[in-house]
Coordinates of C-alpha atoms and ligand atoms in Angstrom, one line a residue:
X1 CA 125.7 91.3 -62.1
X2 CA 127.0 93.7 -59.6
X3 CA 130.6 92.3 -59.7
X4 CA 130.7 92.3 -63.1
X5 CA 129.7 96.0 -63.3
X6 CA 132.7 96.7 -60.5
X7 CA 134.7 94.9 -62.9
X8 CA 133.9 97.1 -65.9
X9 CA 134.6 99.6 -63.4
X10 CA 138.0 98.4 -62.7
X11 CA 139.1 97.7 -65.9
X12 CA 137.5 101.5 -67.0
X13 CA 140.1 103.0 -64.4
X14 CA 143.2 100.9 -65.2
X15 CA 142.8 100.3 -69.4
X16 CA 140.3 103.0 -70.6
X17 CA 141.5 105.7 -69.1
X18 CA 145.0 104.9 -68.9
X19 CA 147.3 106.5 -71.3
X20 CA 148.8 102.9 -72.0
X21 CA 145.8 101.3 -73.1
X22 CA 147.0 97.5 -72.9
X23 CA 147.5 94.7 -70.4
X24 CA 148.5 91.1 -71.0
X25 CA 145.7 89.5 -68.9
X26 CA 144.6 87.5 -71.9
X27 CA 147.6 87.5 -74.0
X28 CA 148.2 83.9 -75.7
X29 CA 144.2 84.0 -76.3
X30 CA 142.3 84.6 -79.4
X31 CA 138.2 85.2 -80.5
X32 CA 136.5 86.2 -83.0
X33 CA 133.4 88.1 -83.7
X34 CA 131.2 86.7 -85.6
X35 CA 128.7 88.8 -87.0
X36 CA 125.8 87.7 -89.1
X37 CA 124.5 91.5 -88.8
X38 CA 126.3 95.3 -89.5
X39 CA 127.1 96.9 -86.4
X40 CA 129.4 99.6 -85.3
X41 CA 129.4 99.9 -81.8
X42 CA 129.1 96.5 -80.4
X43 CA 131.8 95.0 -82.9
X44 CA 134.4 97.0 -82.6
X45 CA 134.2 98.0 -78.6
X46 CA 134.7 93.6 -78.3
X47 CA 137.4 94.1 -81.0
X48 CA 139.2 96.8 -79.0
X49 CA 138.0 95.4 -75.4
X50 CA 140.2 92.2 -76.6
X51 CA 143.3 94.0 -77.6
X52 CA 143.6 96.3 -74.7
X53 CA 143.4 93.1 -73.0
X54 CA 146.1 91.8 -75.1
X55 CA 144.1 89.1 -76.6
X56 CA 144.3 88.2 -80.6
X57 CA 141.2 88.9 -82.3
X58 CA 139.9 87.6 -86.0
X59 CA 136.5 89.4 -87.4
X60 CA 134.7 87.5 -89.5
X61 CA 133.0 88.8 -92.9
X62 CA 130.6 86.3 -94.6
X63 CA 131.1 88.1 -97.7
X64 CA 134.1 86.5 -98.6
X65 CA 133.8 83.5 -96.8
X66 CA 132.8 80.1 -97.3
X67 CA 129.1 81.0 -96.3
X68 CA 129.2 82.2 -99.4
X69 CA 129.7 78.7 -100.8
X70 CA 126.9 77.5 -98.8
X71 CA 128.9 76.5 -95.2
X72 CA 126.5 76.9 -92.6
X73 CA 126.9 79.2 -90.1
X74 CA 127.7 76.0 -87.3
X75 CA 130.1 74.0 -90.0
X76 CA 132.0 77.7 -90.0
X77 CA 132.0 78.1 -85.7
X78 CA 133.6 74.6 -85.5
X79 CA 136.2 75.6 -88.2
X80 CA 137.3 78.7 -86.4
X81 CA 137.1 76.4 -83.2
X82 CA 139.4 73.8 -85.0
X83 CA 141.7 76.9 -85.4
X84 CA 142.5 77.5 -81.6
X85 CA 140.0 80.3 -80.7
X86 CA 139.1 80.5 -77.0
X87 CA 135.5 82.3 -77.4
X88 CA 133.2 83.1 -80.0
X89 CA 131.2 86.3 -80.0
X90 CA 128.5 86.4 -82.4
X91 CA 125.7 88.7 -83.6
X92 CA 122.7 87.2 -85.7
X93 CA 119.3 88.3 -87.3
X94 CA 117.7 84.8 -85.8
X95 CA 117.0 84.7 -82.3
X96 CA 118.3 82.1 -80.2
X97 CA 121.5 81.4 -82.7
X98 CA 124.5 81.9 -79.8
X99 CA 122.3 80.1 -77.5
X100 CA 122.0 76.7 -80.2
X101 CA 126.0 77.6 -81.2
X102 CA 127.1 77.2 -78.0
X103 CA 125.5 73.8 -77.8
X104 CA 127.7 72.9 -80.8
X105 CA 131.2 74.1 -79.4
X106 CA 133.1 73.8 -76.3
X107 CA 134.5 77.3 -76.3
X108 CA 132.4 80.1 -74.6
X109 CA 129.7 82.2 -76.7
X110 CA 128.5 85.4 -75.9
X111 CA 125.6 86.7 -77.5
X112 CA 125.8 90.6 -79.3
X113 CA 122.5 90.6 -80.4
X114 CA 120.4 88.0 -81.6
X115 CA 117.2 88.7 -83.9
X116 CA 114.9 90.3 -81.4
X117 CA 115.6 88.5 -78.4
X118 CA 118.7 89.6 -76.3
X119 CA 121.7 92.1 -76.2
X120 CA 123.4 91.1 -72.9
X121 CA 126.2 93.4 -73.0
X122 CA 124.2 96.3 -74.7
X123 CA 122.2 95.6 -71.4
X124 CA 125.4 95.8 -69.0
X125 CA 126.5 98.6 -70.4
X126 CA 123.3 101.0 -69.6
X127 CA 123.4 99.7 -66.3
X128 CA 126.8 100.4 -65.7
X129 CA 126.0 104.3 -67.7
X130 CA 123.1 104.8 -64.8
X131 CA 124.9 103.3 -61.9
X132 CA 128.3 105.1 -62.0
X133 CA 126.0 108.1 -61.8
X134 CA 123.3 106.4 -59.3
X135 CA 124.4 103.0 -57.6
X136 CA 120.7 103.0 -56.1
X137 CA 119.6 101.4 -59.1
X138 CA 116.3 100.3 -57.0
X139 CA 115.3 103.6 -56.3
X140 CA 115.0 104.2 -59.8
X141 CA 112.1 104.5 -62.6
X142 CA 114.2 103.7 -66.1
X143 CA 111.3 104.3 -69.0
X144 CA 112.3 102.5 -72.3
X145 CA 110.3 104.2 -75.3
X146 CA 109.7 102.6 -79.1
X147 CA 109.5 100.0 -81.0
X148 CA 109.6 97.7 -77.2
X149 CA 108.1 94.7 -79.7
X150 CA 111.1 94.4 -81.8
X151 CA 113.7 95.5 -79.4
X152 CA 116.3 93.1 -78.2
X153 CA 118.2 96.1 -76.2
X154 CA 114.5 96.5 -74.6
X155 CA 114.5 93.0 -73.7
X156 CA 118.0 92.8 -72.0
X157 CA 117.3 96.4 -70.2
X158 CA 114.1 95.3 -68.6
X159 CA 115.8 92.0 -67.3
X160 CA 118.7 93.9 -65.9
X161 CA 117.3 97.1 -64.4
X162 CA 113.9 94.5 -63.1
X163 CA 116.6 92.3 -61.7
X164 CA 118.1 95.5 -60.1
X165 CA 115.0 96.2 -58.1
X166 CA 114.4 99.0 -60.4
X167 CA 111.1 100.5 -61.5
X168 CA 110.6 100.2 -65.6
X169 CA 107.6 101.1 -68.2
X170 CA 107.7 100.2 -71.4
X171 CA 106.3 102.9 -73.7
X172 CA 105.2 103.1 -77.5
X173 CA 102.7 103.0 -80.2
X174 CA 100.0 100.0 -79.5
X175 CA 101.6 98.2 -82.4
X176 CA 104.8 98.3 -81.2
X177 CA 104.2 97.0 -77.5
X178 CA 103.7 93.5 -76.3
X179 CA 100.0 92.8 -75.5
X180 CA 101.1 92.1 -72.2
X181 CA 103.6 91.3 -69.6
X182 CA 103.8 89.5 -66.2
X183 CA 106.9 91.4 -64.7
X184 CA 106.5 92.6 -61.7
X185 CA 107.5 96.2 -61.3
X186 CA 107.2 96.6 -65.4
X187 CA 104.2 98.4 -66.5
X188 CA 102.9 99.4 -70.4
X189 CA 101.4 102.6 -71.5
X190 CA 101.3 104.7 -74.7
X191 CA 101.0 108.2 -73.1
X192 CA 105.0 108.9 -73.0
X193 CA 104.5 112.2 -71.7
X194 CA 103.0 110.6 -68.5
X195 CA 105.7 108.0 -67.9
X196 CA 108.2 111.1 -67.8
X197 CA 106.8 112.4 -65.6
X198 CA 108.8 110.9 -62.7
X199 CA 111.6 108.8 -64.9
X200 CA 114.7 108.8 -63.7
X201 CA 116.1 107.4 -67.2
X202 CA 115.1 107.1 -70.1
X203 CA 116.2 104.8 -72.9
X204 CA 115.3 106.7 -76.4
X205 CA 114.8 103.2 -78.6
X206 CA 115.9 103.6 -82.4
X207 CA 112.5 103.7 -84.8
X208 CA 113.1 101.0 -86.8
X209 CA 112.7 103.0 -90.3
X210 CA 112.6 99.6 -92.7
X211 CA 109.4 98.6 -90.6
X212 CA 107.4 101.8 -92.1
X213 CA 105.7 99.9 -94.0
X214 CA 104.4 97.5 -91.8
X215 CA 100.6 97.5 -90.9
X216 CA 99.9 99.9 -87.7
X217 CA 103.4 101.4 -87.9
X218 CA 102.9 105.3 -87.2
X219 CA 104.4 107.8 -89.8
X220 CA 107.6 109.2 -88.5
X221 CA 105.8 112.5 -88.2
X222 CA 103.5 111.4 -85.7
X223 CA 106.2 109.4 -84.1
X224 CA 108.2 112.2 -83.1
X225 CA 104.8 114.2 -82.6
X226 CA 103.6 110.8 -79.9
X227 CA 107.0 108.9 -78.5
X228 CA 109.7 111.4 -79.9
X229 CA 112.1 112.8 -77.1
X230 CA 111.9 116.5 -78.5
X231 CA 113.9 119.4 -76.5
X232 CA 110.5 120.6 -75.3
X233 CA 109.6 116.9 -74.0
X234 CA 113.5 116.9 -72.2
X235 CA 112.6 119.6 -70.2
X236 CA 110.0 117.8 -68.4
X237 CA 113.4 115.7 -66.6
X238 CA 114.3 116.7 -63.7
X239 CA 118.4 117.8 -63.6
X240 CA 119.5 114.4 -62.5
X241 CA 118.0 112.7 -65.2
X242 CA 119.9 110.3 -67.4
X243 CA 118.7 110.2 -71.2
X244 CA 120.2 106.9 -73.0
X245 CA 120.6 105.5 -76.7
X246 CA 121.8 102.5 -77.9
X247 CA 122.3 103.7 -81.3
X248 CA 122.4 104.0 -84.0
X249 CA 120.0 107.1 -84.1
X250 CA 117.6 108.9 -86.7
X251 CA 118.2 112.6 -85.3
X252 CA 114.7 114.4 -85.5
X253 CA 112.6 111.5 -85.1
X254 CA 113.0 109.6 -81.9
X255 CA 115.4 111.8 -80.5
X256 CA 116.5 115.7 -81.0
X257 CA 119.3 116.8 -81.8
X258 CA 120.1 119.3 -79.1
X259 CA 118.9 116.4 -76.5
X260 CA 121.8 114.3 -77.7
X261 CA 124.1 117.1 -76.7
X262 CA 122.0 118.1 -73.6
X263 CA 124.3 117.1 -70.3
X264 CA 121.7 114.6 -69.0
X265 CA 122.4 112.7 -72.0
X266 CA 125.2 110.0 -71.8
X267 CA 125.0 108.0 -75.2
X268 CA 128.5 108.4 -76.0
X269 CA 129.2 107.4 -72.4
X270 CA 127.6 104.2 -73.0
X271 CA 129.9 103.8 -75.9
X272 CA 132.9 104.4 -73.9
X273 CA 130.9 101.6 -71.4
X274 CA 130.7 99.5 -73.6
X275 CA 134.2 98.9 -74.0
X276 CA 134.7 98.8 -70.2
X277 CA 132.0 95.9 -69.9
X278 CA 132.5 93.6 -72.9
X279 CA 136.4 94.0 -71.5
X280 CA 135.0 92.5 -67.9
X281 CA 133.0 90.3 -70.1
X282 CA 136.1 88.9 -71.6
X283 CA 138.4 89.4 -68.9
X284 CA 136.2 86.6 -67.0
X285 CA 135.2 84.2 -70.0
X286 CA 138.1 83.7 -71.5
X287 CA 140.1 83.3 -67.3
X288 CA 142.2 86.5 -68.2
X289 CA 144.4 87.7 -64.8
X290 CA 143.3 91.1 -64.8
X291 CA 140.4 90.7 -62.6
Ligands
CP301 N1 123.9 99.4 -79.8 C1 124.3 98.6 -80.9 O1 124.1 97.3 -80.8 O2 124.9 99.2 -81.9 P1 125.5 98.5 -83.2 O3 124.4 97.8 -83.9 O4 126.2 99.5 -83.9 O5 126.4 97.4 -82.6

């Protein structure tokens, strides 16, 4: 995992912040994102991670398509297969769907968020936000507060900071944790203002308004009153603190305004991260010569 942060690293240096922002590592290649699912950030940061690496990229819409016509989502991987493209990046509301799609083709799949599962490079890309700030990544106590049951970026952060060696807790309403958990080093609790205490980071989860109505879901008053991070709640961080978001967010509720613009906060860091990894992530599937 390491190498591929120092990748993202790399390619950060050479690409991102280069006032040429292209290389022909994987010119000659093509993918295509395939998303089941709206998304801003992850979408487009592996649409521009594959041009500034110079490869072709197609996005696929299925409004407009033949899913429309009733083509299932596999019949429509193996046609864009059949077409020439390298790698397939898909996003889907089922879990497990890139994991069964890549049993189907012979090209690479990479996961961008499946149902509730995973987010693998949503999970890269914090790490790479704390660690280019803190490479002692197990020294660290990352708290991850919300909806943890329905969270795939939850998920894929507590595998990658556990696997890290770092410390996490996993804070939220009792409906909206998991009963329980055999991690080590990974702890539950609902009392957020007691895991802050001593986080290092903290990963501000985005309340899941359409779930409102669900049985045991807390109004978004007390939400923000219980598991919000407020500006009064921020200034229990120390000044080294590192407040992340995946985004989207619902400003006032899980997360303050002013905290968002508050210098321990790095969410649009993360963005700009997230380009840098899925570009690493790429870079290595798909055999580019960058790296
Ligand atoms: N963080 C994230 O997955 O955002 P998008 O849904 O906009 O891709």
């Amino acid at each position: 995992m390491l190498d591929l942060l120092q990748s993202a690293q790399r390619l950060k240096q050479d690409l991102l912040e280069a006032p040429v922002k292209k290389s022909a590592a994987l010119r000659g290649q093509a993918f295509v994102n395939l998303f089941f699912e709206p998304s801003t950030r992850t979408k487009n940061s592996f649409e521009l991670a594959g041009k500034y690496l110079g490869a072709d990229v197609i996005n696929f819409q299925g409004k407009g398509s033949s899913v429309e016509k009733g083509e299932t989502l596999y019949d429509t991987a193996l046609n864009l297969e059949a077409m020439g493209v390298d790698l397939v990046v898909v996003r889907h509301q089922a879990s497990g769907v890139p994991e069964d799609l890549a049993r189907y083709l012979s090209v690479p799949v990479v996961n961008a968020g499946d149902g509730f599962h995973e987010h693998p490079t949503q999970g890269l890309l914090d790490l790479m936000t704390v660690w280019e700030r803190n490479p002692h990544l197990d020294s660290l106590h990352l708290v991850i507060v919300g909806d943890i049951l329905h969270s795939r970026v939850a998920r894929s952060d507590l595998w990658g900071f556990s696997a890290m060696g770092a410390r996490v807790t996993l804070v939220g309403p009792p409906s909206l944790l998991p009963t329980a958990l055999a991690v080590p080093n990974v702890s539950l609790t609902t009392d957020f203002d007691a895991a802050l205490a001593d986080a290092d980071v903290v990963q501000v989860l985005r309340i899941q308004k359409e779930r409102q109505s669900m049985a045991g879901m807390p109004s978004v008053e007390e939400y923000r009153l219980r598991w919000g991070l407020t500006a009064a709640r921020a200034k229990q961080l120390g000044p080294s603190a590192v407040i992340l978001h995946p985004g989207p967010q619902n400003r006032g509720v899980e997360i303050d305004t002013p905290v968002m613009a508050d210098p321990r906060a790095h969410i649009l860091g993360q963005v700009e991260n997230g380009v840098a990894v899925r570009m690493a992530v790429l870079d290595r599937l798909m055999g580019g010569d960058h790296e």
